[in-house]
Short mmCIF file of C-alpha atoms and ligand atoms in Angstrom, two decimals:
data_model
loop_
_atom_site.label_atom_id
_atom_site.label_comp_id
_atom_site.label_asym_id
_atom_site.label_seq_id
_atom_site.Cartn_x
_atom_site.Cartn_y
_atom_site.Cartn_z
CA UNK J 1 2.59 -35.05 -13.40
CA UNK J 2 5.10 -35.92 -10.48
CA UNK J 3 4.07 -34.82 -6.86
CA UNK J 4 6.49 -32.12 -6.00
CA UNK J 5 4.22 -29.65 -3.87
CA UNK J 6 2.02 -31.56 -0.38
CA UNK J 7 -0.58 -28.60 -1.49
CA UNK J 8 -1.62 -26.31 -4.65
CA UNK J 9 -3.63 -23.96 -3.30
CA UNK J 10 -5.57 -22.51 -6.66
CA UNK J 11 -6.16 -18.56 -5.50
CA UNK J 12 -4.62 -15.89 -4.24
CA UNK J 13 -7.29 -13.71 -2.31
CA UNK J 14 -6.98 -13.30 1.10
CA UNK J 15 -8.19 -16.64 2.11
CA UNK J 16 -5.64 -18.25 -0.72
CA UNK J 17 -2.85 -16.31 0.75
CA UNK J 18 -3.45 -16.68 4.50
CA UNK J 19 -3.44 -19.98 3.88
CA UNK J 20 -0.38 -20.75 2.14
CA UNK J 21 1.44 -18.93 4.99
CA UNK J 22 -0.27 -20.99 7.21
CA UNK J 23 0.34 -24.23 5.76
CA UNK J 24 4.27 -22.89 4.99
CA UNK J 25 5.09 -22.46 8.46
CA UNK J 26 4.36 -25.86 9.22
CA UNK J 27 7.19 -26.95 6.41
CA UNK J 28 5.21 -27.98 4.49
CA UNK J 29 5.84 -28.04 0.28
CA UNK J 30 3.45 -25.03 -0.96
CA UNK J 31 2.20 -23.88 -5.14
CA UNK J 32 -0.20 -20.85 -4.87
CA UNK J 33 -1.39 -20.77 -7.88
CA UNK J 34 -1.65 -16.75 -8.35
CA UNK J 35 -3.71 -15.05 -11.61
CA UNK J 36 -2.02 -11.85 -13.25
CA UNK J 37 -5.32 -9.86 -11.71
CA UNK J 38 -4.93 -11.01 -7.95
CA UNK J 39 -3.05 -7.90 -6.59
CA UNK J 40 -5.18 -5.35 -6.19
CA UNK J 41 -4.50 -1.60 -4.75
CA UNK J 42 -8.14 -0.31 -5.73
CA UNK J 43 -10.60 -1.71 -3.84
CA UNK J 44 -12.22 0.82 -1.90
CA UNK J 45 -13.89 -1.78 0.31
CA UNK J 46 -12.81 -2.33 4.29
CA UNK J 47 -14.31 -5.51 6.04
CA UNK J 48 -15.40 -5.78 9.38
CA UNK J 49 -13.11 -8.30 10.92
CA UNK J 50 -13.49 -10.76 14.20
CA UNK J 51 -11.33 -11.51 17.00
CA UNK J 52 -10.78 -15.08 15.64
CA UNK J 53 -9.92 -13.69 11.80
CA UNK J 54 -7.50 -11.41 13.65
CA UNK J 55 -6.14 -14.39 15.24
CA UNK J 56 -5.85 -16.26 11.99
CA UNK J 57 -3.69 -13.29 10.42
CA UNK J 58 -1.80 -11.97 13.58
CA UNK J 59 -0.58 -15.93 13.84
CA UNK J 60 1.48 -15.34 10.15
CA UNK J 61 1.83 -11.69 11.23
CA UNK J 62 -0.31 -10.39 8.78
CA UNK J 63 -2.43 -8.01 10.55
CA UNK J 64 -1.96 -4.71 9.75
CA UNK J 65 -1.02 -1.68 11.46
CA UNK J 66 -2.81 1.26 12.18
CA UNK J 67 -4.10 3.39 10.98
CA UNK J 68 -5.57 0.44 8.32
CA UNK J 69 -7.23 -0.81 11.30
CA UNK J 70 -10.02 0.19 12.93
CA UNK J 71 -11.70 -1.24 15.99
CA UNK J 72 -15.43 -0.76 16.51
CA UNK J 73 -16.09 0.05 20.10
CA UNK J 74 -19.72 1.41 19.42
CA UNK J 75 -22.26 -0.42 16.94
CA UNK J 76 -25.68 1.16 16.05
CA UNK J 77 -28.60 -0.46 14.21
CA UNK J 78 -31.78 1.42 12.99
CA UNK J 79 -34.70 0.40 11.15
CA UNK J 80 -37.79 2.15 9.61
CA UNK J 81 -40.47 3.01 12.34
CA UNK J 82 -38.21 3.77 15.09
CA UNK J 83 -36.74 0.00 15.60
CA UNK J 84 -33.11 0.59 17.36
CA UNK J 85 -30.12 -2.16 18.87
CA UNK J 86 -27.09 -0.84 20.22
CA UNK J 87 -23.78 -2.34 20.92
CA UNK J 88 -21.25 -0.90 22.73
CA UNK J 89 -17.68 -3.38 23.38
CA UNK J 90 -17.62 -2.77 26.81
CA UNK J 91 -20.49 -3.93 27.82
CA UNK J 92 -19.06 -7.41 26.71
CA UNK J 93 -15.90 -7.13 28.26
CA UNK J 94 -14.25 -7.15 24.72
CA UNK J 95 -11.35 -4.51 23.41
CA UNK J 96 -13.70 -4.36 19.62
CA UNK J 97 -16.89 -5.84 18.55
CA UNK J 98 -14.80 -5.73 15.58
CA UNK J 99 -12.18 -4.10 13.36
CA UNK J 100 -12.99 -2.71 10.10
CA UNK J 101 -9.60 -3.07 8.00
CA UNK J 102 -8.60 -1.63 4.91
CA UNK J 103 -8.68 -4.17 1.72
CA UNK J 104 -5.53 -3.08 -0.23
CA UNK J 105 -3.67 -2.83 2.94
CA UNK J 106 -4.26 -6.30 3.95
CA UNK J 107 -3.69 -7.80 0.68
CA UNK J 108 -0.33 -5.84 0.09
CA UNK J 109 0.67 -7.32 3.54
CA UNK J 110 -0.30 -10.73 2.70
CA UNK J 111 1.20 -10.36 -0.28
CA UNK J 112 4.48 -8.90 0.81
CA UNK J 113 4.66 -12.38 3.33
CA UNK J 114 3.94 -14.96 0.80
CA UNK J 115 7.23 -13.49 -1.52
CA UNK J 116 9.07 -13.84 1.24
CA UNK J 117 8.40 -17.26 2.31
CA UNK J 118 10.52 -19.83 0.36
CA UNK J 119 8.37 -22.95 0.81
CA UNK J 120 5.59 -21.10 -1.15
CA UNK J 121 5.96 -21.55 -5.01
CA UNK J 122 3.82 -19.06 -6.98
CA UNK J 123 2.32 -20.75 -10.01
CA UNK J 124 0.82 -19.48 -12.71
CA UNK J 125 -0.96 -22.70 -13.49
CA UNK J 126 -2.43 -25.73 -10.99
CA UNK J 127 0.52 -28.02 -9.67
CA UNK J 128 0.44 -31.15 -8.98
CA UNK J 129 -0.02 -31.81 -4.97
CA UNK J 130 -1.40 -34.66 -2.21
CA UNK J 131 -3.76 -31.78 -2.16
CA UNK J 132 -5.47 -29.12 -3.94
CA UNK J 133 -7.44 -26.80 -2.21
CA UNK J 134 -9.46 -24.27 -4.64
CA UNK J 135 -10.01 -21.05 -2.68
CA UNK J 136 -10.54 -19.06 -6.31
CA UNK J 137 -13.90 -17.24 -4.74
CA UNK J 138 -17.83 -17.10 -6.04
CA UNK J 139 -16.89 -17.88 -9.64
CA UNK J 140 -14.35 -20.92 -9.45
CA UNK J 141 -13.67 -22.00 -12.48
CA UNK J 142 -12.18 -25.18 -11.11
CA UNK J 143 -15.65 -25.85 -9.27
CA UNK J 144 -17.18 -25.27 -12.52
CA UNK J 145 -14.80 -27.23 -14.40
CA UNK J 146 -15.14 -30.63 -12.13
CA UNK J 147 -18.95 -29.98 -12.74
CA UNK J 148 -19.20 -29.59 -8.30
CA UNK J 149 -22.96 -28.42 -7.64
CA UNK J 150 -23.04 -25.10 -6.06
CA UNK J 151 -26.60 -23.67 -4.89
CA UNK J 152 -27.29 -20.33 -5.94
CA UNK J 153 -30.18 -18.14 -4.23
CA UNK J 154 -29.61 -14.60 -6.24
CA UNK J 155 -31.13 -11.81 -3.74
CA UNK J 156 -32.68 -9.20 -5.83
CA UNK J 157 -29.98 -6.82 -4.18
CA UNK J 158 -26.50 -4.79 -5.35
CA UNK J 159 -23.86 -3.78 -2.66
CA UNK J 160 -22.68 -0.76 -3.67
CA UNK J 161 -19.50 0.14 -2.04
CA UNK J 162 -16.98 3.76 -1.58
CA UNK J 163 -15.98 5.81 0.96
CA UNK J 164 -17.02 9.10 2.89
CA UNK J 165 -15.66 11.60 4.90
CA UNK J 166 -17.21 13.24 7.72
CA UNK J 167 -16.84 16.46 9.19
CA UNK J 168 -16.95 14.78 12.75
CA UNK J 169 -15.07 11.93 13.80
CA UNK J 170 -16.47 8.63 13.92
CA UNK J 171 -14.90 7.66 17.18
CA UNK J 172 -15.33 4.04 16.31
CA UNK J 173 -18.56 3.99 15.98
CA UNK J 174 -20.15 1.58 12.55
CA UNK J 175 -23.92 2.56 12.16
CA UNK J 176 -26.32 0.69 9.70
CA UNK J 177 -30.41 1.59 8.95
CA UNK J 178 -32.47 -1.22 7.63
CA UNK J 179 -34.99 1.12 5.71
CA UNK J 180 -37.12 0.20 2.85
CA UNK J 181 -35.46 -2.42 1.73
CA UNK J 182 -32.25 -1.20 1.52
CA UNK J 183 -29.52 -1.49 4.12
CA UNK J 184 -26.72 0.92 4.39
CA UNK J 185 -23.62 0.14 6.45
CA UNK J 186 -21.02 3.15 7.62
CA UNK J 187 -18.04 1.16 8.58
CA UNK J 188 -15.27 3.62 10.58
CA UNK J 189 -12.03 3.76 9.02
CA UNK J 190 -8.81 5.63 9.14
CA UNK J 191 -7.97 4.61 12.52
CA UNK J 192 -9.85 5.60 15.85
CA UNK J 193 -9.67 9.46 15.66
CA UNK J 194 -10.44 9.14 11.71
CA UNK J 195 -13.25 10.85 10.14
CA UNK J 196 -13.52 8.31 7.17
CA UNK J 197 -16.38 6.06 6.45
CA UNK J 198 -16.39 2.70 3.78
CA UNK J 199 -19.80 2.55 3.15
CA UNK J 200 -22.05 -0.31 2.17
CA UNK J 201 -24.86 0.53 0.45
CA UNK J 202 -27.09 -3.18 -0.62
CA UNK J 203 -30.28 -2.00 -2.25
CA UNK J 204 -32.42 -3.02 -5.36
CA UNK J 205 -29.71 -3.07 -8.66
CA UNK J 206 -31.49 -0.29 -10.04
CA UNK J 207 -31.08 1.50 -7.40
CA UNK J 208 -27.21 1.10 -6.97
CA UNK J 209 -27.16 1.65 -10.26
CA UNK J 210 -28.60 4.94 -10.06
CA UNK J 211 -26.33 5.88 -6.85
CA UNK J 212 -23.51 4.68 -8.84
CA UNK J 213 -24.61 7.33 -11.65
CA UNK J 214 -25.59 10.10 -9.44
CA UNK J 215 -23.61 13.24 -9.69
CA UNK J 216 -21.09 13.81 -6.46
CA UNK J 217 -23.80 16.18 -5.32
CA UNK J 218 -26.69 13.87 -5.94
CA UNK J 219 -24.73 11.08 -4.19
CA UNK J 220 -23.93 12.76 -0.94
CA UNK J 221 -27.59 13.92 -0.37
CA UNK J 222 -29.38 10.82 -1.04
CA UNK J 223 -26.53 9.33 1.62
CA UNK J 224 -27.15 12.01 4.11
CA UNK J 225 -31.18 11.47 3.37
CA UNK J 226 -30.25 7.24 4.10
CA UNK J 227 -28.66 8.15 7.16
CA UNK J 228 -30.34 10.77 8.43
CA UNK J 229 -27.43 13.06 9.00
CA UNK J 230 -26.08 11.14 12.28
CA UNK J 231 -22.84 10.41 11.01
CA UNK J 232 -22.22 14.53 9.95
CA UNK J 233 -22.38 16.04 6.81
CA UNK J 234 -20.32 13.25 4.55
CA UNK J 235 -18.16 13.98 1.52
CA UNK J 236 -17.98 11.31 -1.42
CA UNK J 237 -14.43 10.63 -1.16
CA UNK J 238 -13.67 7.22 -3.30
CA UNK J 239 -15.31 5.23 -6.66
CA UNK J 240 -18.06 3.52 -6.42
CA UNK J 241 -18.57 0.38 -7.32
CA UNK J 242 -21.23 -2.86 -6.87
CA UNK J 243 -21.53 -6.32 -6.56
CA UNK J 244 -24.40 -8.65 -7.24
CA UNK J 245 -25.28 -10.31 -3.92
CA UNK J 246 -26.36 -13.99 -3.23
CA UNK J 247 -26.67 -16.65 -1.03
CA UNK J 248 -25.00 -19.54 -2.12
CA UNK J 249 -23.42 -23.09 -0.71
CA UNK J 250 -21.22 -26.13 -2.69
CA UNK J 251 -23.23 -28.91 -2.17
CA UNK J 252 -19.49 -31.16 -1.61
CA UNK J 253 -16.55 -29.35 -0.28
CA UNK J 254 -14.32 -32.28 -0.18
CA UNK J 255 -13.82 -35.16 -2.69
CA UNK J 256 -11.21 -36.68 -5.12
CA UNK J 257 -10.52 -36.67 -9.02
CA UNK J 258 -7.68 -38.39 -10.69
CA UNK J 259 -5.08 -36.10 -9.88
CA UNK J 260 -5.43 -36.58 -6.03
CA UNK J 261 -7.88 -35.00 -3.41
CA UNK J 262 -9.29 -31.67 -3.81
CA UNK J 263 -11.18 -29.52 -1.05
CA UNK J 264 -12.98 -26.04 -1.36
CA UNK J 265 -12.63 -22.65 0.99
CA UNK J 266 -13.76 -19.39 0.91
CA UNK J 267 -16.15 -18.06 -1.52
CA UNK J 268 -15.51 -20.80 -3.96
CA UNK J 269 -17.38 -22.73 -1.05
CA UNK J 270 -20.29 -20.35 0.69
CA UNK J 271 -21.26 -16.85 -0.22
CA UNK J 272 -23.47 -14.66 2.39
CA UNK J 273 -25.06 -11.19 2.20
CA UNK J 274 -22.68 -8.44 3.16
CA UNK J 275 -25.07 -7.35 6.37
CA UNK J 276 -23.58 -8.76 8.80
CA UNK J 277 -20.05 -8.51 7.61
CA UNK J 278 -19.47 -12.56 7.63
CA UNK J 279 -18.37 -13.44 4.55
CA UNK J 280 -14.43 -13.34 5.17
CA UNK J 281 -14.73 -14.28 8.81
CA UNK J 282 -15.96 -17.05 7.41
CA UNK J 283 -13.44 -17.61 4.63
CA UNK J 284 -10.54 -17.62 7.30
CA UNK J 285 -12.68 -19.77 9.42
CA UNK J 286 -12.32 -22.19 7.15
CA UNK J 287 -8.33 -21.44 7.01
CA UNK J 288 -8.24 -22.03 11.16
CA UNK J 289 -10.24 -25.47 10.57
CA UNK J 290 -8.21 -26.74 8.06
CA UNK J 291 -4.87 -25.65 9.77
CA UNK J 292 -5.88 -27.16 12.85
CA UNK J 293 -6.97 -30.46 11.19
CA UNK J 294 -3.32 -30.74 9.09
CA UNK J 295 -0.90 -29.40 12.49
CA UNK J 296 -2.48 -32.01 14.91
CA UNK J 297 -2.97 -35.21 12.20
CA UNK J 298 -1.26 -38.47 13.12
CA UNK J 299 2.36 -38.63 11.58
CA UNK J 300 1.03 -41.59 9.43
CA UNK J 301 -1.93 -39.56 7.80
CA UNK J 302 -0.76 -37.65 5.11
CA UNK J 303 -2.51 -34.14 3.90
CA UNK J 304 -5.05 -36.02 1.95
CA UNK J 305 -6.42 -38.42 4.30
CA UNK J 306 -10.13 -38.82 3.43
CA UNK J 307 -11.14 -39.06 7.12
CA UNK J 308 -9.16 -35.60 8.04
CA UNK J 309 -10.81 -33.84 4.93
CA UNK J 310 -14.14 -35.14 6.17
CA UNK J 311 -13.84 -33.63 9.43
CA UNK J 312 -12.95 -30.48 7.90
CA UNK J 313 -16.35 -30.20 5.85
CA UNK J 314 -18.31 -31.54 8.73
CA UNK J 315 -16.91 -28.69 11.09
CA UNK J 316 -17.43 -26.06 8.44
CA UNK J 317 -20.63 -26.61 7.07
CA UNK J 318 -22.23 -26.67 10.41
CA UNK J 319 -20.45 -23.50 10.99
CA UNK J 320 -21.98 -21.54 7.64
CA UNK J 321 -25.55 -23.61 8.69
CA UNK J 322 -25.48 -21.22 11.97
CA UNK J 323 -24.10 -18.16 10.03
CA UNK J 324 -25.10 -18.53 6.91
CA UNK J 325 -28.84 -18.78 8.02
CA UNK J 326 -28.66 -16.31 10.72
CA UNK J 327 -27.51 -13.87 7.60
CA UNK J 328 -30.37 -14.81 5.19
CA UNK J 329 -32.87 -14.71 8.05
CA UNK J 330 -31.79 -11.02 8.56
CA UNK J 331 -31.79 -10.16 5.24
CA UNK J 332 -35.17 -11.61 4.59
CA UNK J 333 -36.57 -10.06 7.85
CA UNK J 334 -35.40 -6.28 6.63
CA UNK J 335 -36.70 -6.74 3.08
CA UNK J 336 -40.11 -7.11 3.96
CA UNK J 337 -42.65 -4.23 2.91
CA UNK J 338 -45.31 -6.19 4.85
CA UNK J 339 -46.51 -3.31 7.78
CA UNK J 340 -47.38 -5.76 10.11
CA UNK J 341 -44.05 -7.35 9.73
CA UNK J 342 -42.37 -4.05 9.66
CA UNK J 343 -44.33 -3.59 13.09
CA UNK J 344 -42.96 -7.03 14.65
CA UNK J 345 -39.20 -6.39 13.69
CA UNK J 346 -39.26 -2.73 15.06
CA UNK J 347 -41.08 -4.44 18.44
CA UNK J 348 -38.04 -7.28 18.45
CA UNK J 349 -35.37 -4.91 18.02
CA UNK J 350 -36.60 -2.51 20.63
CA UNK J 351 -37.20 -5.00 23.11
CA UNK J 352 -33.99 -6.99 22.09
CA UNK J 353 -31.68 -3.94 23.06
CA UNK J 354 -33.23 -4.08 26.52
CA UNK J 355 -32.24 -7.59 26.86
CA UNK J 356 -28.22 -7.96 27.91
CA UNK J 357 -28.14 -11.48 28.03
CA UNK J 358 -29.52 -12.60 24.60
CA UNK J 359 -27.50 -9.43 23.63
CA UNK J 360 -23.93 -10.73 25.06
CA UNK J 361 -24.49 -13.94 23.78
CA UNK J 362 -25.18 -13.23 19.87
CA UNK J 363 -22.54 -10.32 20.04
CA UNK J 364 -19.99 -12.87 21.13
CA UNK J 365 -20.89 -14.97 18.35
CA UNK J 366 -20.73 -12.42 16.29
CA UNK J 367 -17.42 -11.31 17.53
CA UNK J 368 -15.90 -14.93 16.68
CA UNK J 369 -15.14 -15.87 20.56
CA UNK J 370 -17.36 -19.69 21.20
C1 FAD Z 401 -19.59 -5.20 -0.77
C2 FAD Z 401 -19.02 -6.32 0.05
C3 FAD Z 401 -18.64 -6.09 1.36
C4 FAD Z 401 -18.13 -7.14 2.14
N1 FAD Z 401 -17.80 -6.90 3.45
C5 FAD Z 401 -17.34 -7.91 4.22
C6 FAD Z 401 -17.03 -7.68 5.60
O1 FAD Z 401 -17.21 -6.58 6.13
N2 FAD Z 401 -16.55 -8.72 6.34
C7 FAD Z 401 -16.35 -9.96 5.79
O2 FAD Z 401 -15.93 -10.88 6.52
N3 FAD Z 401 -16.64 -10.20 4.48
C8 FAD Z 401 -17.11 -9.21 3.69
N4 FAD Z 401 -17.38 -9.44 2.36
C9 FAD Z 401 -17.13 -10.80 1.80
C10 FAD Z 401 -15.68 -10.94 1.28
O3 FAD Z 401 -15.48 -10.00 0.24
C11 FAD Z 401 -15.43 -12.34 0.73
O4 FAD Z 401 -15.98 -13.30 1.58
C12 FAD Z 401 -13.93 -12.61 0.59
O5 FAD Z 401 -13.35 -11.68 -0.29
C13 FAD Z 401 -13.68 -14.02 0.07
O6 FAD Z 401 -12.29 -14.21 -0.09
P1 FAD Z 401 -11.75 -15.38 -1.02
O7 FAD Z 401 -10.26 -15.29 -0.92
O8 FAD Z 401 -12.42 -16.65 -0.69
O9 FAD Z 401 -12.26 -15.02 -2.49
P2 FAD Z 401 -11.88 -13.80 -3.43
O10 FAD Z 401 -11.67 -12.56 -2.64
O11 FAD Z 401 -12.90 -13.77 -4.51
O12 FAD Z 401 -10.46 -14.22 -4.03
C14 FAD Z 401 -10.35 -15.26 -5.00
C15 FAD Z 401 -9.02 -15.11 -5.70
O13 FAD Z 401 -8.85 -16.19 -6.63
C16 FAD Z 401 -8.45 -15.69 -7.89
N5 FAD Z 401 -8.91 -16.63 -8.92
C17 FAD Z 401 -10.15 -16.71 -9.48
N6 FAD Z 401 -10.17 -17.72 -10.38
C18 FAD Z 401 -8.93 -18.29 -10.37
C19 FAD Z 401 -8.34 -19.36 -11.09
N7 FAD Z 401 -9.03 -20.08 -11.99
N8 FAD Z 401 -7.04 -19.66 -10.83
C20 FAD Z 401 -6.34 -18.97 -9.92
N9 FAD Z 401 -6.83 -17.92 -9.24
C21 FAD Z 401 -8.14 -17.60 -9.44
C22 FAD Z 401 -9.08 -14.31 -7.96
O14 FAD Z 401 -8.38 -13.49 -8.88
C23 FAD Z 401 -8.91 -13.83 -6.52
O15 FAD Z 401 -7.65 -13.27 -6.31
C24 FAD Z 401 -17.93 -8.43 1.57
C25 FAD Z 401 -18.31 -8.65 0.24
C26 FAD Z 401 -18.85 -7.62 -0.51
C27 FAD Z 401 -19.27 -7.89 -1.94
#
């Protein structure tokens, strides 16, 4: 095949997209390769954002507007036996611990941007490029297909996902309980006098399954039950659906095969639990890296330069070590039915939210500002 794109980026989520208008606005010859199924207006879900993801979309002005954002100025963590963090974004100086944005929204905006740039050519099939770069999320079939290891941990958990409405504002405030197991998030939406809720909901799969089957009645008790009627009385007010959740990490996220060099972002690279709301942050992490590497390389090192790829997978994986086992540490922690562990995590947490330094400095990790 002749080279007539520098990149094919195989993928159109939101890392896929971000990217090519990343890579676009620094003129340089773009095929997103883009699958009939990519555009979709029905997710209920609404991730919890960082200051450097915002960053990463405001740059290719892709953030949207309110009310699709939300930012989190208050963030409250319970677990069983009394165990209790709070986070509030003034205390750390910051406008939002985080926003909480609405998944259609940003993917009609992204997708809006990338039909109207002209150096991106959407594909339906992979193009030949310097560079591909697979960003086709957890179940690449391109990973798959070049037979690239990727380490699977299943967790024996669902996320069930939809949305709520309260009869209270939220005021920006998320709230999450770590409670037997299960961990449910309430993530503020609807802008920052909104009353709506996406909800989170990771527990055993039978368990999702049988929230997903409950009557609208059933549903909203055993949600008030979960959290213990501090967010108001909340209305079911979107589908439910669930995802299987794992752990998982590509063993190589860089290498080349006989059509040129290939490199990995996204999910098609790392997956995390939902807990901690990392997995995207994560995804456009990798976006920032790789956009950084390719605007500031030499004149004479072209995209595919082994060396610059190399120092793209260097910087990244030690980035998902840090998160990625933070996030599996957590979720390892909170599953526990041991008591006596159950008594040291309530003692940590309690004694963590009276300490403001350790505090400041994993909020501002979490966050995204280094
Ligand atoms: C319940 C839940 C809640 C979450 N909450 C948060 C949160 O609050 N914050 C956060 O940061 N993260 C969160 N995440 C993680 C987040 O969903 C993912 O990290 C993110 O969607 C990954 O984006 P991606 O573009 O890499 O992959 P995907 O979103 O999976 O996109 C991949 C794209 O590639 C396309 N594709 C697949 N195969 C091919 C192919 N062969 N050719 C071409 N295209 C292909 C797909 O159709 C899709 O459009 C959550 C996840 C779950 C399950």
């Amino acid at each position: 095949m002749a080279q007539s794109f520098d990149i094919c980026i195989r993928g159109a989520g939101i890392v896929g997209r971000t990217l090519a208008l990343h890579l676009a606005a620094q003129r340089l010859r773009v095929a997103l390769v883009e699958l009939e199924s990519s555009i979709s207006t029905t997710d209920v879900r609404a991730y919890a954002l960082n200051a450097s993801s915002r960053n990463v979309l405001q740059a290719v002005n892709c953030w949207p507007p309110a009310p699709h954002i939300t930012p989190v100025q208050t963030m409250q963590v319970w677990a069983d036996e009394g165990g209790y963090v709070q986070f509030l974004a003034a205390d750390h100086h910051a406008e939002a611990l985080s926003w909480i944005v609405d998944v259609p929204a940003l993917e009609h905006i992204l997708a809006g941007a990338v039909r109207a740039q002209p150096r991106i050519t959407l594909a339906a099939n992979p193009q030949a490029a310097s560079l591909t770069v697979v960003c086709e999320g957890r179940h690449s079939s391109s990973r798959s297909d070049w037979g690239l290891d990727f380490d699977v941990t299943p967790y024996s958990q669902s996320a069930l996902a939809t949305r709520v409405v309260s009869n209270v504002p939220h005021k920006g405030t998320a709230r999450q309980w770590f409670e037997q197991g299960s961990i449910l998030a309430l993530l503020p939406i609807n802008g920052d006098s909104g009353h709506d809720y996406a909800v989170v909901w990771s527990t055993s799969p039978d368990q999702a399954q049988q929230l997903q089957a409950f009557s609208r009645a059933e549903f909203e008790q055993a949600i008030h039950t979960a959290s213990h009627g501090v967010a108001g009385t909340l209305s079911l007010a979107g589908e439910r659906k669930s995802w299987p959740l794992q752990h998982a990490l590509a063993k190589r996220w860089i290498g080349n095969h006989t059509e040129g060099a290939w490199l990995l972002a996204g999910d098609a690279a790392h997956n995390v639990h939902p807990l901690a709301g990392q997995g995207l942050n994560l995804g456009l992490g990798d976006v920032a890296e790789l956009v950084n590497i390719l605007e500031n390389r030499p004149y004479w090192r072209s995209v595919a330069d082994h060396r610059l790829l190399r120092q793209y997978e260097r910087s990244r994986k030690a980035e998902f070590a840090l998160m990625g086992l933070a996030n599996d540490s957590l979720q390892q922690l909170f599953t526990q039915s041991n008591p006596l562990i159950q008594n040291v995590r309530n003692w940590g947490m309690n004694r963590f939210n009276h300490l403001p330094l350790v505090k400041h400095r994993i909020a501002q990790r979490a966050m995204g500002n280094f």
